[in-house]
Amino acid sequence: MADRWLHRLLWLSAMLAALVLGGIVVLLIGRTAPFIAQQGMELLARQWYPGDGEFGMAAMIAGSLAVAVLALVLAAPLAVALAAWLRYFAPGWLRRPALALFALMAGIPSVVYGLWGLLVLVPWINGWVPPGASWLAGSLVLALMILPLALLVTDAALAQVPPDWLHAGAALALSRVGMLRRVVLPHTAPAIASGVVLQFGRALGETMAVLMVCGNVVQWPGSVFEPVRTLTANIALEMSYAAGDHRIALFASGLLLMLVTMALLALSWRLGRRHHGTA
Amino acid sequence: MKQPPTLELDDVHVRYGEHAAIAHASFRVESGEIMALVGPSGCGKSSLLAGINRLTDTIPGCTTRGTITLDGSPLGQWPDAASLRRTVGMVFQQPNPFPLSIHDNLRFPLAEHGVPRRERDERAEQALRSVGLWEEVHNRLGRSALTLSGGQQQRLCMARALVLEPEVLLLDEPCSALDPMASAAVEELIDSLRGRYTILMVTHNLAQARRLADQVTVCWVDNDCGCVVETGGREQIFTRGRHPVTRAYCAGECG
Amino acid sequence: MTRLIAMAVLSLGLAGCGQGGDKLVVTGSSTLAPVITEVAERFEKDTGIEVDVQSGGSGRGINDVRQGLADIGMVSRALDASEKDLDPVVVARDGIAMIVNADNPVDAITRAEVRALYRGETDNWQALGWTERPVTVINKSSGRATLTRFVEYFGLDNRNVEADMVIGENQQGIQAVASAPAAIGYVSVGAAEYEAGAGTAIRLLELDGVAASTSTVGAGRYPLGRDLNLITTGQRSAMVQRFLDFARSDEVADLYRKHYFVPARG
Ligand SMILES: Nc1ncnc2c1ncn2[C@@H]1O[C@H](COP(=O)(O)OP(=O)(O)OP(=O)(O)O)[C@@H](O)[C@H]1O
Ligand SMILES: [Mg+2]
């Protein structure tokens, strides 16, 4: 009886969440469709001078991707290596406190990472290659932000590895590195990838931390030491001052972000399912 | 071919922290013979096997005491666990092939142990032939080992242990997860290994022990601690056990 | 029944216009919002009229007033020709200060030098009398009143500004300059003076021979000054008029001074 009610409640809240999400997408499409139709390829071909009616977003789309991809390239291997090290190589007493620490890190609000980036990282890069606020700074802050969850996801995936294989490996005197490379990681790769793709979505959607450290100059990402502006930072910087087409253009970039994030979610879900299929 | 070594245990204890899983275990497995280790669940049989190839090293808090020798040379003085485990192979109760192709299940351990690439295929084939799997799988070596049946998987695990050319085999209930047909095939395989390897095999199947073993060791739990009750020739243990426990145990299960 | 619905819709509409009940809605410039919030608190205490102050930029202030979403807009620049429909009331004055890091020995700059820096014609501090060091040029994001005033004063076109960094709020600009030794940026004189006084590592530059300070701004001598306006459109209600009078009165002059603005009267 209680079960049925709980089931209904869960179903209802799931429907509600889907409805709200769908509503937002519909609203965004409704508000932006005429604008997108009217601008067409201009949205990619032109530059971003909203004051002059130029709403080219290509550089910022590239900026968003560049910052998130580099963050992932930095964070994902490190997360996997750390998780594997903690589970298979580190002294036994270290694992639990370390995981607790990462869980704690995962709970820190992103502005705090942004603040750290602004106060510590940016001046440090500035002393090395000015201006400091840059693609690299953004990616490093994002990497630090997504590292904990990527690590926890990897650890959870490693926990799913049947211990029988590890026993077999030990009895055959196989090196732990060899076991990781040939058995453990290939087997857990889909689950890890699923988690990493989710973190990529998070990196793409992050706003405040990126706004604080990226420099926010609208330009194609060239050198990692040069500033870039992401779509999210652009929305945060300009939305409160934007009117008319400028505002609609920001809505359109929001819609784009939302669709990309949803596609990433779907991808993550499929990867996760594939993992279950084989295990 | 070189004679396989004699395996001797002298007053061996395996403990998990304060709790002794088995104590005062002493017996001797002669060169090329099959010793069956029987006894009730929880009396420390698996722990004893793990103590022999030092898998106990990988369990936090687990310690072993006593002397284990191969042809008189104490294992405690072997330079490293790796060379020990290469000499003393092990097969588990649950078939546990790696999630790799059939072929790679054999080539991966060979590669890890530095066997040159050109020799690996041939040694893999040899191992598969010696467990009688070659005819069944030679045309699908690239398929995942997990697509094999349980019995085939267990024979693949035997092949994987054999491919490293060990001298001693530790078998921990190798047939208990298999159906009777597959079990019979593995049993036949073990029988065929007699003389070439010194084999210590845990089994709950007394009929199987009686068919296969040259010697039998009976274990028991006493005061929450495993111990060896009696060791003797197959017929002696099953028909004229000296110890009352042996007689009761064999009677109960031979029935 | 229909009358009931009609009434409900009407009252909702009125509330939406911000003119229903005894509540005033004030939106706009983030420069003005903090001080007007305090003015509003004092006004509420005196009169019991509730005032809701929201920050969001001068552009939003203008928009909201035009669309009837706010009763009063806060605009931190002079109104231009296209904004003749709005009635401004100057409540205070502020200036835009050029700021550099405290480690930077440069302490004065001219209009031509700023122009050259922001057009990328000068990109090294050596040209301005410091060491060989590339300049980090900090600009504001488009749409902000400060940016509008800045490009207008220096005769710049935002398209040709070659910035190394773009920031939003004043606070962010100050923080950025404080943490980058070779940076130059521009923020509200009031905010900069306050932060410099509080020990933040920035320096306000003399512009064309006039020190950037609240006193030169108040005296009308600082060239890059600006008016801080409250704006309305159409007929002012009694309540709105009362608030505007209050915001210009001597009673709140101390609040503007506290925020390092210069009160228009007092
Ligand atoms: N990793 C471990 N940590 C702590 N105690 C253990 C561990 N493994 C086994 N034990 C304990 O050691 C004792 C012997 O266990 P063991 O697995 O060796 O018995 P067994 O004779 O192999 O039993 P079975 O016939 O069921 O396989 C049991 O009391 C068990 O609880
Ligand atoms: Mg066991």
Short mmCIF file of C-alpha atoms and ligand atoms in Angstrom, two decimals, chain B residues 14-17 19-22 37 39-50 59-62 93 172-173 202-204 219 221 224-226, ligand 1:
data_model
loop_
_atom_site.label_atom_id
_atom_site.label_comp_id
_atom_site.label_asym_id
_atom_site.label_seq_id
_atom_site.Cartn_x
_atom_site.Cartn_y
_atom_site.Cartn_z
CA VAL B 14 46.94 -19.32 9.12
CA ARG B 15 45.39 -16.48 11.10
CA TYR B 16 43.08 -13.62 10.24
CA GLY B 17 44.02 -11.12 12.93
CA HIS B 19 41.38 -15.68 14.76
CA ALA B 20 43.20 -18.83 13.65
CA ALA B 21 41.53 -20.32 10.56
CA ILE B 22 43.71 -23.42 10.75
CA LEU B 37 41.93 -32.21 1.38
CA GLY B 39 36.59 -31.52 5.79
CA PRO B 40 33.55 -29.48 6.77
CA SER B 41 32.94 -25.97 5.56
CA GLY B 42 34.93 -23.32 7.42
CA CYS B 43 37.69 -25.62 8.67
CA GLY B 44 40.34 -23.55 6.88
CA LYS B 45 41.03 -25.55 3.72
CA SER B 46 41.01 -22.53 1.40
CA SER B 47 43.03 -20.57 3.94
CA LEU B 48 45.64 -23.28 3.97
CA LEU B 49 45.95 -23.26 0.17
CA ALA B 50 46.25 -19.47 0.21
CA ILE B 59 44.85 -10.03 2.72
CA PRO B 60 45.33 -7.32 5.35
CA GLY B 61 45.84 -8.75 8.82
CA CYS B 62 46.39 -12.28 7.57
CA GLN B 93 36.07 -22.99 -7.10
CA ASP B 172 40.20 -25.35 -4.50
CA GLU B 173 37.00 -27.34 -5.14
CA VAL B 202 40.25 -29.42 -1.84
CA THR B 203 36.97 -31.22 -2.43
CA HIS B 204 33.66 -31.79 -0.69
CA CYS B 219 40.37 -31.58 8.54
CA VAL B 221 36.85 -27.65 13.29
CA ASP B 224 36.39 -22.59 16.29
CA CYS B 225 39.82 -23.45 14.88
CA GLY B 226 40.56 -25.70 11.96
N1 LIG D 1 39.56 -12.91 4.43
C1 LIG D 1 39.20 -13.42 5.62
N2 LIG D 1 39.20 -12.61 6.70
C2 LIG D 1 38.84 -13.09 7.92
N3 LIG D 1 38.46 -14.34 8.14
C3 LIG D 1 38.43 -15.21 7.09
C4 LIG D 1 38.80 -14.78 5.79
N4 LIG D 1 38.69 -15.84 4.94
C5 LIG D 1 38.25 -16.89 5.71
N5 LIG D 1 38.11 -16.52 7.00
C6 LIG D 1 37.71 -17.38 8.10
O1 LIG D 1 38.62 -18.45 8.20
C7 LIG D 1 37.95 -19.65 8.47
C8 LIG D 1 38.29 -20.68 7.41
O2 LIG D 1 37.80 -20.24 6.16
P1 LIG D 1 38.11 -21.01 4.83
O3 LIG D 1 37.53 -20.25 3.69
O4 LIG D 1 39.59 -21.27 4.76
O5 LIG D 1 37.35 -22.38 5.03
P2 LIG D 1 37.10 -23.57 4.03
O6 LIG D 1 37.53 -24.77 4.74
O7 LIG D 1 37.74 -23.29 2.73
O8 LIG D 1 35.54 -23.59 3.86
P3 LIG D 1 34.67 -23.98 2.58
O9 LIG D 1 34.68 -25.47 2.54
O10 LIG D 1 33.33 -23.44 2.89
O11 LIG D 1 35.32 -23.34 1.41
C9 LIG D 1 36.47 -19.32 8.54
O12 LIG D 1 36.12 -19.18 9.91
C10 LIG D 1 36.37 -17.99 7.86
O13 LIG D 1 35.33 -17.21 8.44
#
